[in-house]
PDB file of C-alpha atoms in Angstrom:
ATOM      1  CA  MET A   1      67.428 100.989  93.315  1.00 93.00           C
ATOM      2  CA  MET A   2      68.903 100.717  96.813  1.00 98.00           C
ATOM      3  CA  LYS A   3      70.698 103.784  98.157  1.00 98.00           C
ATOM      4  CA  VAL A   4      74.163 102.977  99.511  1.00 98.00           C
ATOM      5  CA  LEU A   5      76.533 105.297 101.345  1.00 98.00           C
ATOM      6  CA  ILE A   6      80.216 104.339 101.168  1.00 98.00           C
ATOM      7  CA  THR A   7      82.394 106.207 103.624  1.00 98.00           C
ATOM      8  CA  GLY A   8      86.083 106.566 102.822  1.00 97.00           C
ATOM      9  CA  GLY A   9      85.264 106.472  99.121  1.00 97.00           C
ATOM     10  CA  SER A  10      88.562 108.072  98.122  1.00 94.00           C
ATOM     11  CA  GLY A  11      90.625 105.445  99.953  1.00 95.00           C
ATOM     12  CA  PHE A  12      91.902 102.157  98.573  1.00 97.00           C
ATOM     13  CA  ILE A  13      89.030  99.909  99.623  1.00 98.00           C
ATOM     14  CA  GLY A  14      86.357 102.568  99.305  1.00 98.00           C
ATOM     15  CA  ARG A  15      87.397 103.480  95.777  1.00 98.00           C
ATOM     16  CA  ASN A  16      87.267  99.839  94.662  1.00 98.00           C
ATOM     17  CA  LEU A  17      83.832  99.405  96.236  1.00 98.00           C
ATOM     18  CA  VAL A  18      82.473 102.563  94.610  1.00 98.00           C
ATOM     19  CA  GLU A  19      83.561 101.315  91.168  1.00 98.00           C
ATOM     20  CA  ALA A  20      82.210  97.812  91.683  1.00 98.00           C
ATOM     21  CA  LEU A  21      78.882  98.692  93.327  1.00 98.00           C
ATOM     22  CA  SER A  22      77.857 101.814  91.393  1.00 98.00           C
ATOM     23  CA  PRO A  23      76.372  99.873  88.420  1.00 98.00           C
ATOM     24  CA  CYS A  24      73.974  98.067  90.768  1.00 97.00           C
ATOM     25  CA  TYR A  25      73.135 100.646  93.434  1.00 98.00           C
ATOM     26  CA  ALA A  26      72.628 104.378  93.865  1.00 98.00           C
ATOM     27  CA  VAL A  27      76.010 104.929  95.499  1.00 98.00           C
ATOM     28  CA  ALA A  28      77.031 108.071  97.361  1.00 98.00           C
ATOM     29  CA  ALA A  29      80.661 108.488  98.369  1.00 98.00           C
ATOM     30  CA  PRO A  30      81.048 112.027  99.686  1.00 98.00           C
ATOM     31  CA  ALA A  31      84.514 113.448 100.222  1.00 94.00           C
ATOM     32  CA  SER A  32      85.397 114.659 103.700  1.00 91.00           C
ATOM     33  CA  ALA A  33      84.728 118.237 102.570  1.00 92.00           C
ATOM     34  CA  GLU A  34      81.147 117.171 101.817  1.00 95.00           C
ATOM     35  CA  LEU A  35      80.669 114.996 104.901  1.00 97.00           C
ATOM     36  CA  ASN A  36      82.968 115.288 107.900  1.00 98.00           C
ATOM     37  CA  LEU A  37      82.425 112.043 109.799  1.00 98.00           C
ATOM     38  CA  LEU A  38      83.982 113.613 112.906  1.00 98.00           C
ATOM     39  CA  ASP A  39      81.167 116.192 113.040  1.00 98.00           C
ATOM     40  CA  GLU A  40      78.182 114.562 114.737  1.00 97.00           C
ATOM     41  CA  THR A  41      75.746 117.255 113.640  1.00 98.00           C
ATOM     42  CA  ALA A  42      76.872 117.095 110.017  1.00 98.00           C
ATOM     43  CA  VAL A  43      76.536 113.300 110.019  1.00 98.00           C
ATOM     44  CA  ARG A  44      73.039 113.413 111.527  1.00 98.00           C
ATOM     45  CA  ASP A  45      71.862 116.045 109.057  1.00 98.00           C
ATOM     46  CA  TYR A  46      73.344 114.182 106.090  1.00 98.00           C
ATOM     47  CA  LEU A  47      71.706 110.882 107.067  1.00 98.00           C
ATOM     48  CA  CYS A  48      68.364 112.616 107.713  1.00 98.00           C
ATOM     49  CA  ALA A  49      68.493 114.204 104.283  1.00 97.00           C
ATOM     50  CA  HIS A  50      69.374 111.056 102.323  1.00 97.00           C
ATOM     51  CA  ARG A  51      67.915 108.059 104.223  1.00 97.00           C
ATOM     52  CA  PHE A  52      70.281 105.394 102.908  1.00 98.00           C
ATOM     53  CA  ASP A  53      69.256 101.766 102.785  1.00 98.00           C
ATOM     54  CA  VAL A  54      72.820 100.661 103.570  1.00 98.00           C
ATOM     55  CA  ILE A  55      75.980 102.296 104.907  1.00 98.00           C
ATOM     56  CA  VAL A  56      79.280 100.582 104.104  1.00 98.00           C
ATOM     57  CA  HIS A  57      81.751 102.099 106.545  1.00 98.00           C
ATOM     58  CA  THR A  58      85.285 101.854 105.139  1.00 98.00           C
ATOM     59  CA  ALA A  59      86.667 105.182 106.401  1.00 97.00           C
ATOM     60  CA  THR A  60      89.505 104.635 108.861  1.00 95.00           C
ATOM     61  CA  VAL A  61      92.755 106.104 110.115  1.00 91.00           C
ATOM     62  CA  ARG A  62      95.713 103.733 110.152  1.00 79.00           C
ATOM     63  CA  SER A  63      99.476 103.758 109.907  1.00 63.00           C
ATOM     64  CA  ASN A  64     102.245 102.057 107.955  1.00 62.00           C
ATOM     65  CA  ARG A  65     106.039 101.979 107.991  1.00 62.00           C
ATOM     66  CA  ARG A  66     106.219 105.390 106.352  1.00 63.00           C
ATOM     67  CA  SER A  67     103.432 106.995 108.388  1.00 63.00           C
ATOM     68  CA  PRO A  68     103.518 106.397 112.151  1.00 70.00           C
ATOM     69  CA  ASN A  69     100.381 106.200 114.291  1.00 74.00           C
ATOM     70  CA  PRO A  70      98.618 109.571 114.530  1.00 82.00           C
ATOM     71  CA  LEU A  71      98.217 110.470 118.202  1.00 87.00           C
ATOM     72  CA  ASP A  72      94.435 110.753 117.767  1.00 94.00           C
ATOM     73  CA  MET A  73      93.935 107.524 115.754  1.00 95.00           C
ATOM     74  CA  LEU A  74      91.819 105.837 118.422  1.00 96.00           C
ATOM     75  CA  ASP A  75      89.645 108.898 118.936  1.00 97.00           C
ATOM     76  CA  ARG A  76      89.066 109.534 115.232  1.00 97.00           C
ATOM     77  CA  ASN A  77      88.268 105.916 114.304  1.00 98.00           C
ATOM     78  CA  CYS A  78      85.812 105.519 117.161  1.00 98.00           C
ATOM     79  CA  ARG A  79      84.236 108.937 116.642  1.00 98.00           C
ATOM     80  CA  MET A  80      83.612 108.297 112.923  1.00 98.00           C
ATOM     81  CA  PHE A  81      81.959 104.974 113.687  1.00 98.00           C
ATOM     82  CA  PHE A  82      79.803 106.176 116.565  1.00 98.00           C
ATOM     83  CA  ASN A  83      78.670 109.302 114.731  1.00 98.00           C
ATOM     84  CA  LEU A  84      77.151 106.892 112.211  1.00 98.00           C
ATOM     85  CA  ALA A  85      75.993 104.189 114.635  1.00 98.00           C
ATOM     86  CA  ARG A  86      74.146 106.596 116.955  1.00 97.00           C
ATOM     87  CA  ASN A  87      71.868 107.496 114.014  1.00 97.00           C
ATOM     88  CA  GLU A  88      70.359 104.023 113.862  1.00 92.00           C
ATOM     89  CA  GLY A  89      66.835 104.567 112.564  1.00 94.00           C
ATOM     90  CA  ARG A  90      68.046 107.010 109.935  1.00 97.00           C
ATOM     91  CA  PHE A  91      69.466 104.219 107.734  1.00 98.00           C
ATOM     92  CA  GLY A  92      68.579 100.613 106.955  1.00 98.00           C
ATOM     93  CA  LYS A  93      71.724  98.760 108.021  1.00 98.00           C
ATOM     94  CA  LEU A  94      75.409  99.352 108.525  1.00 98.00           C
ATOM     95  CA  ILE A  95      78.215  97.142 107.201  1.00 98.00           C
ATOM     96  CA  HIS A  96      81.371  97.936 109.134  1.00 98.00           C
ATOM     97  CA  LEU A  97      84.774  96.897 107.827  1.00 98.00           C
ATOM     98  CA  GLY A  98      86.755  95.611 110.782  1.00 98.00           C
ATOM     99  CA  SER A  99      90.193  94.015 110.883  1.00 97.00           C
ATOM    100  CA  GLY A 100      92.027  90.934 112.022  1.00 97.00           C
ATOM    101  CA  ALA A 101      94.055  93.402 114.105  1.00 96.00           C
ATOM    102  CA  GLN A 102      91.186  93.509 116.609  1.00 97.00           C
ATOM    103  CA  TYR A 103      92.052  89.935 117.651  1.00 97.00           C
ATOM    104  CA  HIS A 104      95.430  91.289 118.879  1.00 94.00           C
ATOM    105  CA  ARG A 105      98.312  90.351 116.596  1.00 85.00           C
ATOM    106  CA  GLY A 106     100.587  88.968 119.308  1.00 85.00           C
ATOM    107  CA  GLY A 107     100.360  85.172 119.511  1.00 87.00           C
ATOM    108  CA  LEU A 108      97.440  85.000 117.093  1.00 93.00           C
ATOM    109  CA  PRO A 109      96.443  81.409 116.235  1.00 95.00           C
ATOM    110  CA  SER A 110      96.734  80.172 112.667  1.00 95.00           C
ATOM    111  CA  ARG A 111      93.434  80.589 110.798  1.00 97.00           C
ATOM    112  CA  VAL A 112      91.877  82.387 113.741  1.00 98.00           C
ATOM    113  CA  ARG A 113      88.126  81.937 114.158  1.00 98.00           C
ATOM    114  CA  GLU A 114      85.585  84.606 115.056  1.00 98.00           C
ATOM    115  CA  GLU A 115      85.071  83.021 118.472  1.00 98.00           C
ATOM    116  CA  TYR A 116      88.627  84.007 119.405  1.00 98.00           C
ATOM    117  CA  PHE A 117      87.537  87.653 119.532  1.00 98.00           C
ATOM    118  CA  ASP A 118      87.827  89.241 122.993  1.00 97.00           C
ATOM    119  CA  THR A 119      90.292  86.584 124.147  1.00 96.00           C
ATOM    120  CA  ARG A 120      92.741  89.477 124.288  1.00 96.00           C
ATOM    121  CA  VAL A 121      92.421  93.247 124.029  1.00 97.00           C
ATOM    122  CA  PRO A 122      94.627  94.798 121.320  1.00 97.00           C
ATOM    123  CA  THR A 123      97.351  97.088 122.619  1.00 95.00           C
ATOM    124  CA  ASP A 124      97.790  99.131 119.418  1.00 94.00           C
ATOM    125  CA  PRO A 125      95.385 102.050 118.797  1.00 95.00           C
ATOM    126  CA  TYR A 126      94.229 100.795 115.389  1.00 96.00           C
ATOM    127  CA  GLY A 127      93.352  97.305 116.616  1.00 96.00           C
ATOM    128  CA  PHE A 128      91.812  98.717 119.784  1.00 97.00           C
ATOM    129  CA  SER A 129      89.588 101.106 117.814  1.00 98.00           C
ATOM    130  CA  LYS A 130      88.283  98.203 115.732  1.00 98.00           C
ATOM    131  CA  TYR A 131      87.808  96.151 118.913  1.00 98.00           C
ATOM    132  CA  ILE A 132      85.681  98.890 120.514  1.00 98.00           C
ATOM    133  CA  CYS A 133      83.457  99.158 117.432  1.00 98.00           C
ATOM    134  CA  ALA A 134      83.070  95.377 117.275  1.00 98.00           C
ATOM    135  CA  LYS A 135      81.961  95.216 120.909  1.00 98.00           C
ATOM    136  CA  TYR A 136      79.214  97.728 120.127  1.00 98.00           C
ATOM    137  CA  ILE A 137      78.090  95.864 116.998  1.00 98.00           C
ATOM    138  CA  GLU A 138      77.687  92.634 119.012  1.00 97.00           C
ATOM    139  CA  ARG A 139      74.648  94.196 120.727  1.00 96.00           C
ATOM    140  CA  ALA A 140      73.390  96.476 117.985  1.00 96.00           C
ATOM    141  CA  GLU A 141      70.577  95.801 115.552  1.00 94.00           C
ATOM    142  CA  HIS A 142      70.944  96.153 111.788  1.00 96.00           C
ATOM    143  CA  MET A 143      74.746  96.137 111.920  1.00 98.00           C
ATOM    144  CA  VAL A 144      77.306  93.571 110.811  1.00 98.00           C
ATOM    145  CA  GLU A 145      81.079  93.539 110.875  1.00 98.00           C
ATOM    146  CA  LEU A 146      83.355  92.148 108.149  1.00 98.00           C
ATOM    147  CA  ARG A 147      86.837  91.435 109.561  1.00 98.00           C
ATOM    148  CA  LEU A 148      89.503  91.904 106.910  1.00 98.00           C
ATOM    149  CA  PHE A 149      93.038  90.520 106.980  1.00 96.00           C
ATOM    150  CA  GLY A 150      95.060  91.390 103.856  1.00 95.00           C
ATOM    151  CA  VAL A 151      93.236  93.062 100.955  1.00 98.00           C
ATOM    152  CA  PHE A 152      95.130  93.948  97.785  1.00 98.00           C
ATOM    153  CA  GLY A 153      94.290  95.549  94.458  1.00 98.00           C
ATOM    154  CA  LYS A 154      94.535  98.700  92.400  1.00 97.00           C
ATOM    155  CA  TYR A 155      94.622 102.056  94.198  1.00 97.00           C
ATOM    156  CA  GLU A 156      96.391 100.640  97.255  1.00 95.00           C
ATOM    157  CA  ALA A 157      99.537 102.288  98.647  1.00 93.00           C
ATOM    158  CA  TRP A 158     102.008 100.782  96.177  1.00 95.00           C
ATOM    159  CA  ASP A 159     104.991 102.194  98.063  1.00 92.00           C
ATOM    160  CA  VAL A 160     104.323 100.104 101.195  1.00 91.00           C
ATOM    161  CA  ARG A 161     101.750  97.392 100.407  1.00 94.00           C
ATOM    162  CA  PHE A 162     103.617  94.229  99.463  1.00 96.00           C
ATOM    163  CA  ILE A 163     101.933  92.826  96.336  1.00 98.00           C
ATOM    164  CA  SER A 164     101.573  96.185  94.604  1.00 97.00           C
ATOM    165  CA  ASN A 165     105.065  97.153  95.737  1.00 96.00           C
ATOM    166  CA  ALA A 166     106.483  93.952  94.229  1.00 97.00           C
ATOM    167  CA  CYS A 167     104.710  94.599  90.910  1.00 97.00           C
ATOM    168  CA  CYS A 168     105.951  98.189  90.742  1.00 96.00           C
ATOM    169  CA  ARG A 169     109.516  97.321  91.740  1.00 96.00           C
ATOM    170  CA  VAL A 170     109.760  94.715  88.986  1.00 97.00           C
ATOM    171  CA  LEU A 171     108.401  97.183  86.438  1.00 96.00           C
ATOM    172  CA  LYS A 172     111.143  99.636  87.432  1.00 94.00           C
ATOM    173  CA  GLY A 173     113.886  96.979  87.250  1.00 95.00           C
ATOM    174  CA  LEU A 174     114.351  96.724  91.016  1.00 95.00           C
ATOM    175  CA  PRO A 175     114.581  93.551  93.128  1.00 96.00           C
ATOM    176  CA  ILE A 176     111.598  92.428  95.205  1.00 97.00           C
ATOM    177  CA  THR A 177     112.483  92.916  98.865  1.00 95.00           C
ATOM    178  CA  LEU A 178     111.048  91.419 102.057  1.00 94.00           C
ATOM    179  CA  ARG A 179     112.025  92.414 105.571  1.00 93.00           C
ATOM    180  CA  GLN A 180     111.003  88.908 106.681  1.00 96.00           C
ATOM    181  CA  ASP A 181     108.859  86.166 105.235  1.00 97.00           C
ATOM    182  CA  VAL A 182     105.378  85.787 106.704  1.00 97.00           C
ATOM    183  CA  ILE A 183     102.199  83.888 105.860  1.00 97.00           C
ATOM    184  CA  PHE A 184      99.287  86.237 105.126  1.00 96.00           C
ATOM    185  CA  ASP A 185      95.676  85.702 104.114  1.00 97.00           C
ATOM    186  CA  TYR A 186      95.272  87.953 101.066  1.00 98.00           C
ATOM    187  CA  LEU A 187      91.933  88.817  99.451  1.00 98.00           C
ATOM    188  CA  TYR A 188      91.602  90.561  96.084  1.00 98.00           C
ATOM    189  CA  ALA A 189      89.573  93.791  96.128  1.00 98.00           C
ATOM    190  CA  ASP A 190      87.172  92.415  93.493  1.00 98.00           C
ATOM    191  CA  ASP A 191      86.305  89.478  95.749  1.00 98.00           C
ATOM    192  CA  LEU A 192      85.741  91.860  98.648  1.00 98.00           C
ATOM    193  CA  ALA A 193      83.336  93.918  96.527  1.00 98.00           C
ATOM    194  CA  LYS A 194      81.278  90.830  95.650  1.00 98.00           C
ATOM    195  CA  ILE A 195      81.137  89.792  99.302  1.00 98.00           C
ATOM    196  CA  VAL A 196      80.056  93.271 100.385  1.00 98.00           C
ATOM    197  CA  ALA A 197      77.337  93.166  97.704  1.00 98.00           C
ATOM    198  CA  TRP A 198      76.087  89.888  99.182  1.00 98.00           C
ATOM    199  CA  PHE A 199      75.784  91.508 102.607  1.00 98.00           C
ATOM    200  CA  ILE A 200      73.956  94.467 101.075  1.00 98.00           C
ATOM    201  CA  GLU A 201      71.379  92.097  99.599  1.00 97.00           C
ATOM    202  CA  HIS A 202      71.044  89.598 102.482  1.00 97.00           C
ATOM    203  CA  GLU A 203      70.401  89.627 106.220  1.00 96.00           C
ATOM    204  CA  PRO A 204      73.242  87.717 107.916  1.00 96.00           C
ATOM    205  CA  ARG A 205      72.659  85.336 110.800  1.00 96.00           C
ATOM    206  CA  GLN A 206      75.786  86.400 112.712  1.00 98.00           C
ATOM    207  CA  LYS A 207      77.185  89.754 113.818  1.00 98.00           C
ATOM    208  CA  ALA A 208      80.757  89.281 112.586  1.00 98.00           C
ATOM    209  CA  TYR A 209      82.539  87.393 109.801  1.00 98.00           C
ATOM    210  CA  ASN A 210      86.158  86.834 108.882  1.00 98.00           C
ATOM    211  CA  VAL A 211      86.344  87.994 105.265  1.00 98.00           C
ATOM    212  CA  CYS A 212      89.387  86.290 103.806  1.00 97.00           C
ATOM    213  CA  ARG A 213      90.324  83.422 101.509  1.00 97.00           C
ATOM    214  CA  GLY A 214      91.003  81.098 104.447  1.00 96.00           C
ATOM    215  CA  GLN A 215      94.260  80.071 102.753  1.00 94.00           C
ATOM    216  CA  GLY A 216      97.538  81.535 103.888  1.00 96.00           C
ATOM    217  CA  ILE A 217     100.304  82.253 101.417  1.00 97.00           C
ATOM    218  CA  ALA A 218     103.888  83.257 102.190  1.00 98.00           C
ATOM    219  CA  LEU A 219     105.208  86.579 100.937  1.00 98.00           C
ATOM    220  CA  SER A 220     108.091  84.663  99.331  1.00 98.00           C
ATOM    221  CA  GLU A 221     105.548  82.657  97.309  1.00 98.00           C
ATOM    222  CA  LEU A 222     103.822  85.841  96.230  1.00 98.00           C
ATOM    223  CA  ALA A 223     107.172  87.349  95.242  1.00 98.00           C
ATOM    224  CA  ALA A 224     107.944  84.290  93.114  1.00 98.00           C
ATOM    225  CA  LEU A 225     104.486  84.553  91.530  1.00 98.00           C
ATOM    226  CA  VAL A 226     105.001  88.214  90.630  1.00 98.00           C
ATOM    227  CA  ALA A 227     108.435  87.362  89.233  1.00 98.00           C
ATOM    228  CA  ALA A 228     107.010  84.552  87.087  1.00 98.00           C
ATOM    229  CA  ILE A 229     104.149  86.714  85.810  1.00 98.00           C
ATOM    230  CA  SER A 230     106.538  89.527  84.878  1.00 98.00           C
ATOM    231  CA  GLY A 231     108.899  87.267  82.899  1.00 96.00           C
ATOM    232  CA  ARG A 232     111.740  89.582  83.965  1.00 95.00           C
ATOM    233  CA  ASN A 233     113.553  87.277  86.411  1.00 93.00           C
ATOM    234  CA  PRO A 234     113.972  89.854  89.220  1.00 97.00           C
ATOM    235  CA  ARG A 235     116.011  89.132  92.320  1.00 97.00           C
ATOM    236  CA  ILE A 236     114.045  88.331  95.490  1.00 97.00           C
ATOM    237  CA  MET A 237     115.784  89.539  98.650  1.00 96.00           C
ATOM    238  CA  ILE A 238     114.711  88.452 102.165  1.00 96.00           C
ATOM    239  CA  LYS A 239     116.553  90.472 104.803  1.00 95.00           C
ATOM    240  CA  SER A 240     115.819  88.429 107.955  1.00 95.00           C
ATOM    241  CA  PRO A 241     115.627  84.618 108.113  1.00 94.00           C
ATOM    242  CA  GLY A 242     112.672  82.619 109.416  1.00 94.00           C
ATOM    243  CA  LEU A 243     108.966  83.384 109.473  1.00 94.00           C
ATOM    244  CA  ALA A 244     107.244  86.245 111.248  1.00 94.00           C
ATOM    245  CA  PRO A 245     103.985  85.382 113.105  1.00 94.00           C
ATOM    246  CA  GLU A 246     101.251  84.153 110.772  1.00 96.00           C
ATOM    247  CA  TYR A 247      98.226  86.346 110.058  1.00 97.00           C
ATOM    248  CA  THR A 248      95.396  84.216 108.673  1.00 98.00           C
ATOM    249  CA  GLY A 249      91.686  83.737 109.297  1.00 98.00           C
ATOM    250  CA  ASP A 250      89.156  80.929 109.187  1.00 98.00           C
ATOM    251  CA  ASN A 251      86.368  81.809 106.742  1.00 97.00           C
ATOM    252  CA  SER A 252      84.069  78.827 107.319  1.00 97.00           C
ATOM    253  CA  ARG A 253      81.375  81.033 108.889  1.00 97.00           C
ATOM    254  CA  LEU A 254      81.376  83.272 105.813  1.00 98.00           C
ATOM    255  CA  LEU A 255      81.249  80.365 103.355  1.00 97.00           C
ATOM    256  CA  SER A 256      78.495  78.645 105.319  1.00 96.00           C
ATOM    257  CA  GLU A 257      76.417  81.824 105.126  1.00 95.00           C
ATOM    258  CA  MET A 258      77.089  82.622 101.467  1.00 95.00           C
ATOM    259  CA  GLY A 259      76.972  79.090 100.119  1.00 90.00           C
ATOM    260  CA  ASP A 260      80.630  78.332  99.376  1.00 76.00           C
ATOM    261  CA  TYR A 261      81.667  81.462  97.521  1.00 90.00           C
ATOM    262  CA  GLU A 262      84.324  80.820  94.856  1.00 94.00           C
ATOM    263  CA  PHE A 263      87.291  83.130  95.213  1.00 97.00           C
ATOM    264  CA  ARG A 264      89.174  84.272  92.163  1.00 97.00           C
ATOM    265  CA  ASP A 265      92.389  82.444  91.340  1.00 96.00           C
ATOM    266  CA  MET A 266      95.321  84.191  93.043  1.00 97.00           C
ATOM    267  CA  ARG A 267      97.564  84.020  89.986  1.00 98.00           C
ATOM    268  CA  GLY A 268      94.866  85.539  87.801  1.00 98.00           C
ATOM    269  CA  CYS A 269      94.343  88.351  90.321  1.00 98.00           C
ATOM    270  CA  ILE A 270      98.044  89.202  90.407  1.00 98.00           C
ATOM    271  CA  GLU A 271      98.274  89.008  86.617  1.00 98.00           C
ATOM    272  CA  GLU A 272      95.431  91.516  86.408  1.00 98.00           C
ATOM    273  CA  LEU A 273      97.036  93.825  88.964  1.00 98.00           C
ATOM    274  CA  TYR A 274     100.467  93.607  87.300  1.00 98.00           C
ATOM    275  CA  SER A 275      98.862  94.451  83.974  1.00 98.00           C
ATOM    276  CA  TRP A 276      97.086  97.438  85.555  1.00 98.00           C
ATOM    277  CA  TYR A 277     100.356  98.838  86.904  1.00 97.00           C
ATOM    278  CA  SER A 278     101.998  98.189  83.523  1.00 97.00           C
ATOM    279  CA  GLY A 279      99.376 100.457  81.996  1.00 97.00           C
ATOM    280  CA  HIS A 280      99.756 103.164  84.664  1.00 95.00           C
ATOM    281  CA  PRO A 281     103.523 103.743  85.040  1.00 92.00           C
ATOM    282  CA  GLU A 282     102.923 107.408  85.829  1.00 91.00           C
ATOM    283  CA  ILE A 283     101.456 106.706  89.269  1.00 90.00           C
ATOM    284  CA  PHE A 284     104.616 105.276  90.857  1.00 87.00           C
ATOM    285  CA  ASP A 285     108.204 106.521  90.964  1.00 85.00           C
ATOM    286  CA  ILE A 286     111.526 104.815  91.496  1.00 78.00           C
ATOM    287  CA  GLU A 287     112.570 107.072  94.407  1.00 78.00           C
ATOM    288  CA  SER A 288     109.633 105.981  96.547  1.00 80.00           C
ATOM    289  CA  LEU A 289     110.146 102.348  95.555  1.00 80.00           C
ATOM    290  CA  GLN A 290     113.684 102.485  96.862  1.00 65.00           C
ATOM    291  CA  PHE A 291     112.326 103.063 100.361  1.00 57.00           C
ATOM    292  CA  ASP A 292     113.369 100.205 102.667  1.00 53.00           C
ATOM    293  CA  ASN A 293     110.410  97.820 102.373  1.00 47.00           C
TER     294      ASN A 293
END
C-alpha cells in the first residue's frame, strides 16, 4: 500500500482528503504539534523516518473577511513548501495544491488557461506565495501543481464560505445574503479527492493543471439552488448591483490528461452538503451567521 503524507490534514481540504484517501492508501496526516512544517530540521527528520511515496501539500495560511492577512503569510506559506521541496529524494513525488489567485485576480480572463500564468505577478501575499511555489515546481522533478479555484464541501468555514453559509443560514431561518453577484468555478471536495487520487496513481505530462469544473456559476444561481433544495423559500438579498470580476478556469488540460473525468452533478452535491448540515446543527450558530457576508 502506498504511503501518503497529507499536510494540513486538520483543515477543510486536508480533512476531506484524509477521509477519502485513507481506505486506499496508508495515509499520515500529522498535526502541527507532531510535524511543524516551519521547522526545516523537523521536516527533514520526519521525511527521513517515513519515506513517503507521495506528499499532498494542502497546508496553507490564508485570510478571509473575518480574518485579515497575517503579516507573515508570505513567509510561512513559502517556508512550509520549501521545507518539503528541498527534501526531494526523501519522498517519491509531491502534489502541491495551488490556487487561481496566483494568476493575479485583477483583470483575470474568463476561463483562464494555465498558459496565462506569469502574465502578471500577484500583488496579494497569498497569491504571491502560490506564484513563488509554482515557479519552483516548473523546474523541479517529481512535483506537480493543482490550481484550485472554488472548492466547497463539509468542514469548510461555514461562517464565510458562500455555499455552506447559504445552507446554514437557511437552516437557521435567515435570508441568503450576497455582497455582490459573481461567477465562480466551484468544485465539490469529493471530486477534488478523486482527482488527487488520480495524480497519486499516475505520472502527469505537465507541471500544472487547473483543477475546476470549467463551468462558471453565479452566486445568485447557487443561492436559488440552495433555496429550492431547502423547500423553505428563504429571501435572497444582493447588496450591490452588477457582477464582480469572474473567477473561472479552463480545465481542458486536466480532462485531456485524465480522459474526460465526469464531475458530480452540482445539485446533487449541494443536496448532500445541505443534508450534512441538517444533521449537524450543533456546529454552527446564529450569531456567527449574522455576520455581514
